[in-house]
Amino acid sequence: MHTARVTSIVIPAHNEGRVIGRLLDALLADASASGPDIVVVCNGCTDDTARVAGERGDRVRVVEIPTPSKHRALRVGDEHARGFPRLYVDADVVVGAADVGALVGALDRSPELLAAAPGRDIPLGGCAWPVRAYYRVWQRLPAVREGLFGRGVIAVTEAGHARIAALPPLMADDLAASLAFGPGERRVVEEARVVVRPPRTWSDLIRRRVRAATSSAEFERFQAARQAEAPEAAPEQGSEPVSEQTARTGTADLRALLWARPALLPGVVVFVVAALAARRGSRKAIRDRDFSTWLRDESSRQD
């Protein structure tokens, strides 16, 4: 007897009662009754996240765990998920059923692909002008355009899942997941879209960038330790070792951007100021090896 394949969506959620409803409504809006299997893992929630998710009906299964840990929530989600391809979706983004279908279709059509992510839409209305200037630059950077990180959605095949499941718990989980795949194994599927809401204030932008700088430092420590343990280890067939890839933006990237678009000069200045502020803000955490304090901005979660 043939068993239909099931696509699973795992959504880790920590105190996301204000926003998770809009994501679930988008996932359920155009999906058939036999659509993707959706698992929401409420981790350490003290708000109404579980109730809001549970109100979406039988298509959404809610699992609650006491520990506020995204990594643990993802692993618990894996234990409850029913099939592949599997999507991991942050609770504060919005992606629809058709976009899920486009990601799954891309993986199905290209056997060499192990991971895919949607193109990102960042609505900047209501954001302070420095935030708008920052994101106009950030979105055009090569690493940001080509990487799977910073989108809040990643879809993997069963083989791709095995690759990321072997990674240790890292704050930069989406960066690590993106760099776990070589350029020929991952793809940004532009016909699929995700709405990623940015911070609205400069202070919240800096908080988010401090978190990114700290998590990037943690990831680089992991890369260095991995390389030191097995400097001559052969990469997996068809892949570029995660330790040999990077998502850093260099001055050459900014110069190239300015050469192509001189009007972006004010934005580049803002970008550099934000990067320097983030670097200063992350120094203590990096020095103390505090890679667990999650600096969350609340302005992006406003309606």
XYZ file of N, CA and C in Angstrom, residues 55-230:
528
model
N -5.815 27.088 19.220
C -7.097 27.534 18.669
C -7.170 27.392 17.152
N -6.042 27.081 16.507
C -6.033 26.949 15.046
C -6.517 25.588 14.577
N -6.916 24.709 15.463
C -7.545 23.462 15.056
C -6.613 22.268 15.016
N -7.161 21.165 14.503
C -6.454 19.884 14.543
C -5.223 19.849 13.635
N -5.150 20.750 12.660
C -3.991 20.755 11.774
C -2.714 21.163 12.516
N -2.869 21.796 13.660
C -1.718 22.271 14.431
C -1.604 21.458 15.712
N -0.478 20.791 15.869
C -0.213 20.052 17.104
C 0.698 20.893 17.989
N 0.310 21.046 19.234
C 1.054 21.880 20.182
C 1.758 20.987 21.191
N 3.050 21.192 21.333
C 3.856 20.471 22.317
C 4.444 21.514 23.262
N 4.359 21.284 24.546
C 4.902 22.233 25.525
C 6.054 21.591 26.292
N 7.148 22.342 26.409
C 8.285 21.913 27.226
C 8.638 23.059 28.170
N 9.175 22.750 29.353
C 9.425 23.812 30.336
C 10.662 24.647 30.064
N 11.584 24.137 29.261
C 12.875 24.804 29.070
C 12.806 25.836 27.960
N 13.169 27.103 28.225
C 13.207 28.116 27.169
C 14.470 27.983 26.328
N 14.448 27.053 25.387
C 15.622 26.766 24.554
C 15.167 26.467 23.134
N 15.615 27.284 22.185
C 15.236 27.056 20.790
C 15.812 25.733 20.297
N 17.074 25.458 20.643
C 17.693 24.216 20.181
C 16.927 23.009 20.697
N 16.576 23.029 21.971
C 15.815 21.914 22.534
C 14.441 21.817 21.876
N 13.824 22.964 21.608
C 12.510 22.956 20.957
C 12.589 22.344 19.566
N 13.651 22.641 18.834
C 13.810 22.064 17.499
C 13.954 20.553 17.566
N 14.720 20.081 18.527
C 14.921 18.635 18.650
C 13.616 17.947 19.091
N 12.874 18.573 19.980
C 11.580 18.001 20.385
C 10.624 18.013 19.188
N 10.675 19.085 18.399
C 9.853 19.131 17.197
C 10.180 17.998 16.245
N 11.468 17.691 16.124
C 11.874 16.564 15.277
C 11.272 15.255 15.783
N 11.204 15.104 17.091
C 10.664 13.873 17.658
C 9.185 13.700 17.327
N 8.485 14.813 17.135
C 7.047 14.755 16.871
C 6.693 14.904 15.395
N 7.613 15.406 14.589
C 7.331 15.624 13.170
C 7.158 14.292 12.449
N 6.374 14.294 11.390
C 5.983 13.049 10.741
C 6.657 12.793 9.400
N 7.321 13.789 8.814
C 7.863 13.511 7.493
C 8.847 14.523 6.981
N 9.223 14.331 5.709
C 10.157 15.175 4.971
C 9.570 15.448 3.583
N 9.988 16.567 2.975
C 10.865 17.613 3.487
C 10.319 18.229 4.772
N 11.246 18.782 5.547
C 10.890 19.376 6.838
C 11.298 20.836 6.858
N 10.396 21.669 7.326
C 10.670 23.090 7.430
C 10.791 23.495 8.889
N 11.758 24.337 9.161
C 11.889 24.958 10.484
C 11.560 26.426 10.299
N 10.578 26.909 11.050
C 10.048 28.253 10.836
C 10.008 29.003 12.168
N 10.590 30.199 12.199
C 10.511 31.039 13.384
C 9.086 31.558 13.542
N 8.644 31.690 14.785
C 7.257 32.053 15.041
C 6.931 33.495 14.681
N 7.949 34.360 14.552
C 7.675 35.778 14.334
C 7.751 36.198 12.871
N 7.878 35.235 11.945
C 7.842 35.574 10.520
C 6.489 35.163 9.960
N 6.268 35.489 8.685
C 5.027 35.080 8.024
C 5.381 34.445 6.689
N 4.988 33.188 6.519
C 5.184 32.467 5.270
C 3.902 31.684 5.008
N 3.477 31.640 3.756
C 2.199 31.023 3.431
C 2.312 29.613 2.894
N 1.167 28.974 2.747
C 1.129 27.593 2.263
C 1.716 27.472 0.864
N 1.449 28.455 -0.012
C 1.986 28.401 -1.370
C 3.506 28.509 -1.359
N 4.036 29.278 -0.427
C 5.488 29.427 -0.319
C 6.130 28.132 0.173
N 5.461 27.475 1.089
C 5.927 26.163 1.529
C 5.955 25.204 0.341
N 4.898 25.239 -0.457
C 4.846 24.372 -1.627
C 5.977 24.656 -2.610
N 6.328 25.933 -2.775
C 7.410 26.283 -3.690
C 8.754 25.765 -3.188
N 8.968 25.819 -1.881
C 10.218 25.300 -1.308
C 10.305 23.786 -1.467
N 9.216 23.106 -1.152
C 9.189 21.650 -1.283
C 9.374 21.248 -2.748
N 8.739 21.988 -3.655
C 8.879 21.692 -5.073
C 10.310 21.845 -5.559
N 11.000 22.876 -5.074
C 12.396 23.079 -5.468
C 13.269 21.919 -5.008
N 13.046 21.441 -3.808
C 13.813 20.295 -3.307
C 13.487 19.035 -4.103
N 12.235 18.885 -4.469
C 11.833 17.696 -5.230
C 12.429 17.685 -6.632
N 12.512 18.850 -7.256
C 12.973 18.919 -8.644
C 14.482 18.796 -8.778
N 15.208 19.066 -7.713
C 16.676 19.091 -7.792
C 17.253 18.160 -6.745
N 17.548 16.916 -7.120
C 18.040 15.936 -6.145
C 19.325 16.362 -5.432
N 20.108 17.250 -6.071
C 21.354 17.674 -5.439
C 21.112 18.667 -4.306
N 19.928 19.271 -4.276
C 19.622 20.233 -3.218
C 19.288 19.520 -1.917
N 19.879 20.003 -0.837
C 19.591 19.474 0.500
C 18.842 20.480 1.362
N 18.912 21.756 0.993
C 18.283 22.790 1.810
C 17.849 23.956 0.933
N 16.763 24.603 1.332
C 16.253 25.753 0.588
C 15.606 26.733 1.559
N 15.565 27.991 1.150
C 14.921 29.031 1.952
C 14.245 30.011 1.016
N 13.239 30.735 1.487
C 12.515 31.669 0.619
C 13.244 33.002 0.486
N 12.864 33.754 -0.547
C 13.283 35.141 -0.615
C 12.631 35.907 0.517
N 13.303 36.953 0.983
C 12.782 37.693 2.133
C 12.215 39.053 1.732
N 11.107 39.405 2.345
C 10.526 40.739 2.239
C 10.623 41.390 3.614
N 11.214 42.565 3.672
C 11.393 43.267 4.944
C 10.612 44.574 4.875
N 9.422 44.633 5.464
C 8.632 45.867 5.423
C 9.242 46.920 6.343
N 9.658 48.042 5.771
C 10.370 49.059 6.541
C 9.480 50.223 6.968
N 8.205 50.165 6.615
C 7.296 51.207 7.061
C 7.206 51.235 8.576
N 7.256 52.434 9.149
C 7.195 52.564 10.601
C 8.533 52.445 11.295
N 9.583 52.161 10.535
C 10.921 52.057 11.118
C 11.606 53.419 11.117
N 12.448 53.655 12.107
C 13.246 54.872 12.156
C 14.156 54.926 10.929
N 14.507 56.142 10.473
C 15.264 56.248 9.217
C 16.607 55.533 9.280
N 17.341 55.517 10.407
C 18.600 54.757 10.401
C 18.376 53.258 10.197
N 17.252 52.750 10.694
C 16.940 51.335 10.498
C 16.666 51.070 9.023
N 15.912 51.967 8.402
C 15.637 51.809 6.966
C 16.935 51.874 6.164
N 17.806 52.813 6.520
C 19.077 52.954 5.804
C 19.932 51.706 5.979
N 19.956 51.172 7.179
C 20.752 49.967 7.452
C 20.291 48.804 6.580
N 18.982 48.562 6.555
C 18.480 47.389 5.835
C 18.562 47.549 4.325
N 18.550 48.769 3.824
C 18.731 48.954 2.383
C 20.123 48.500 1.952
N 21.091 48.647 2.841
C 22.436 48.156 2.567
C 22.525 46.657 2.843
N 22.068 46.248 4.004
C 22.189 44.846 4.446
C 21.603 43.883 3.419
N 20.424 44.217 2.874
C 19.755 43.311 1.948
C 20.521 43.114 0.645
N 21.421 44.052 0.317
C 22.147 43.973 -0.948
C 23.499 43.287 -0.826
N 23.913 42.923 0.370
C 25.221 42.312 0.561
C 25.219 40.878 0.016
N 26.289 40.469 -0.639
C 26.309 39.136 -1.270
C 26.013 37.998 -0.306
N 26.630 38.013 0.876
C 26.398 36.920 1.824
C 24.950 36.876 2.278
N 24.329 38.042 2.404
C 22.940 38.117 2.852
C 21.998 37.652 1.744
N 22.306 37.996 0.508
C 21.457 37.577 -0.615
C 21.530 36.076 -0.847
N 22.718 35.510 -0.670
C 22.928 34.115 -1.059
C 22.760 33.125 0.085
N 22.891 33.574 1.333
C 22.805 32.658 2.464
C 21.370 32.337 2.835
N 21.186 31.253 3.541
C 19.853 30.849 3.996
C 19.491 31.474 5.335
N 20.440 32.156 5.974
C 20.212 32.725 7.306
C 19.427 34.039 7.214
N 18.899 34.480 8.359
C 18.196 35.747 8.418
C 16.862 35.743 7.715
N 16.306 34.569 7.498
C 15.015 34.457 6.818
C 13.940 33.848 7.717
N 14.362 33.150 8.756
C 13.406 32.547 9.667
C 12.747 31.296 9.141
N 13.184 30.818 7.958
C 12.619 29.609 7.355
C 13.747 28.856 6.666
N 13.845 27.567 6.939
C 14.748 26.714 6.172
C 14.049 25.375 5.966
N 14.088 24.901 4.733
C 13.498 23.600 4.373
C 14.620 22.639 4.047
N 14.539 21.424 4.557
C 15.597 20.442 4.322
C 14.999 19.104 3.914
N 15.776 18.377 3.123
C 15.441 16.993 2.828
C 15.861 16.137 4.018
N 15.601 14.837 3.924
C 16.014 13.960 5.012
C 17.534 13.945 5.145
N 18.241 13.949 4.009
C 19.709 13.994 4.051
C 20.193 15.332 4.594
N 19.513 16.410 4.227
C 19.870 17.718 4.752
C 19.639 17.813 6.239
N 18.560 17.198 6.700
C 18.281 17.171 8.133
C 19.392 16.472 8.894
N 19.893 15.380 8.348
C 20.979 14.661 9.015
C 22.206 15.557 9.159
N 22.441 16.411 8.173
C 23.586 17.315 8.216
C 23.450 18.322 9.366
N 22.284 18.959 9.503
C 22.148 19.992 10.531
C 21.884 19.402 11.913
N 21.325 18.203 11.960
C 21.080 17.572 13.264
C 22.390 17.241 13.963
N 23.467 17.112 13.198
C 24.766 16.796 13.785
C 25.456 18.021 14.369
N 24.912 19.219 14.122
C 25.529 20.431 14.648
C 25.260 20.560 16.142
N 26.191 21.165 16.883
C 25.956 21.393 18.311
C 24.975 22.542 18.507
N 24.442 22.715 19.723
C 23.566 23.863 19.974
C 24.348 25.163 19.865
N 23.945 26.031 18.958
C 24.610 27.305 18.730
C 23.559 28.400 18.674
N 23.887 29.581 19.227
C 22.972 30.704 19.122
C 22.752 31.067 17.654
N 23.819 30.982 16.847
C 23.732 31.285 15.414
C 23.254 30.055 14.662
N 22.097 29.522 15.047
C 21.647 28.261 14.481
C 21.332 28.375 12.996
N 20.746 29.513 12.567
C 20.423 29.625 11.146
C 21.671 29.855 10.306
N 22.665 30.564 10.861
C 23.928 30.738 10.153
C 24.645 29.401 10.008
N 24.702 28.642 11.106
C 25.351 27.334 11.055
C 24.640 26.414 10.068
N 23.310 26.448 10.074
C 22.553 25.605 9.151
C 22.833 25.997 7.705
N 22.916 27.297 7.429
C 23.201 27.746 6.072
C 24.578 27.290 5.617
N 25.578 27.472 6.482
C 26.951 27.152 6.099
C 27.263 25.663 6.178
N 26.309 24.879 6.665
C 26.506 23.421 6.671
C 26.399 22.837 5.269
N 25.907 23.657 4.324
C 25.703 23.181 2.959
C 26.566 23.977 1.988
N 27.130 23.277 1.024
C 27.885 23.951 -0.020
C 26.958 24.705 -0.954
N 27.511 25.627 -1.757
C 26.674 26.431 -2.664
C 25.782 25.601 -3.584
N 26.237 24.414 -4.008
C 25.418 23.586 -4.875
C 24.360 22.785 -4.150
N 24.416 22.816 -2.833
C 23.461 22.029 -2.040
C 22.349 22.880 -1.436
N 22.485 24.187 -1.504
C 21.480 25.077 -0.923
C 21.013 26.077 -1.973
N 19.796 26.576 -1.789
C 19.266 27.533 -2.768
C 18.263 28.454 -2.093
N 18.330 29.725 -2.486
C 17.271 30.666 -2.136
C 16.236 30.610 -3.250
N 15.029 30.236 -2.908
C 13.942 30.087 -3.882
C 13.130 31.379 -3.871
N 13.403 32.244 -4.836
C 12.820 33.588 -4.811
C 11.314 33.595 -5.030
N 10.782 32.574 -5.713
C 9.329 32.558 -5.897
C 8.580 32.258 -4.601
N 9.269 31.709 -3.632
C 8.709 31.581 -2.282
C 9.116 32.826 -1.506
N 8.234 33.358 -0.679
C 8.530 34.600 0.036
C 8.231 34.444 1.523
N 9.012 35.120 2.332
C 8.754 35.194 3.759
C 8.833 36.658 4.162
N 7.938 37.071 5.024
C 7.961 38.423 5.563
C 8.706 38.387 6.894
N 9.817 39.120 6.943
C 10.626 39.208 8.159
C 10.528 40.643 8.658
N 9.890 40.828 9.789
C 9.701 42.188 10.292
C 10.961 42.665 11.022
N 11.475 43.825 10.630
C 12.698 44.331 11.247
C 12.395 45.065 12.546
N 13.421 45.320 13.353
C 13.214 46.202 14.508
C 12.834 47.590 14.011
N 12.047 48.296 14.790
C 11.596 49.617 14.353
C 12.478 50.747 14.879
N 13.213 50.487 15.942
C 14.007 51.542 16.562
C 15.496 51.238 16.434
N 16.308 52.291 16.522
C 17.756 52.128 16.451
C 18.261 51.272 17.604
N 17.727 51.481 18.807
C 18.200 50.710 19.964
C 17.892 49.233 19.796
N 16.731 48.918 19.243
C 16.402 47.505 19.020
C 17.241 46.916 17.891
N 17.562 47.720 16.885
C 18.455 47.247 15.828
C 19.823 46.888 16.415
N 20.341 47.750 17.288
C 21.650 47.483 17.887
C 21.588 46.240 18.762
N 20.504 46.064 19.499
C 20.349 44.838 20.296
C 20.406 43.602 19.399
N 19.725 43.678 18.273
C 19.727 42.533 17.360
C 21.120 42.318 16.765
N 21.820 43.412 16.448
C 23.156 43.263 15.876
C 24.171 42.792 16.910
N 24.019 43.201 18.167
C 24.889 42.675 19.239
C 24.700 41.167 19.346
N 23.462 40.737 19.297
C 23.178 39.298 19.342
C 23.826 38.593 18.162
N 23.722 39.202 16.975
C 24.313 38.587 15.787
C 25.834 38.526 15.899
N 26.446 39.605 16.401
C 27.903 39.619 16.541
C 28.368 38.576 17.546
N 27.626 38.451 18.642
C 27.977 37.474 19.670
C 27.817 36.053 19.144
N 26.712 35.800 18.456
C 26.475 34.450 17.950
C 27.448 34.104 16.826
N 27.848 35.102 16.035
C 28.846 34.848 14.998
C 30.188 34.483 15.616
N 30.526 35.151 16.720
C 31.776 34.820 17.421
C 31.735 33.393 17.950
N 30.574 32.999 18.478
C 30.436 31.623 18.957
C 30.608 30.637 17.816
N 30.017 30.954 16.674
C 30.115 30.069 15.525
C 31.558 29.965 15.038
N 32.267 31.082 15.051
C 33.662 31.048 14.613
C 34.523 30.229 15.576
N 34.201 30.269 16.875
C 34.908 29.404 17.839
C 34.655 27.933 17.500
N 33.409 27.637 17.153
C 33.075 26.264 16.764
C 33.846 25.856 15.520
N 33.914 26.755 14.532
C 34.667 26.460 13.313
C 36.127 26.174 13.630
N 36.726 27.044 14.465
C 38.141 26.894 14.789
C 38.401 25.600 15.536
N 37.514 25.270 16.481
C 37.689 24.036 17.256
C 37.550 22.817 16.359
N 36.601 22.870 15.455
C 36.397 21.746 14.533
C 37.617 21.558 13.637
N 38.161 22.668 13.151
C 39.325 22.573 12.281
C 40.546 22.077 13.045
N 40.679 22.500 14.314
C 41.824 22.064 15.116
C 41.754 20.572 15.428
N 40.544 20.064 15.599
C 40.382 18.648 15.936
C 40.686 17.755 14.737
N 40.332 18.213 13.535
C 40.523 17.380 12.332
C 40.932 18.264 11.169
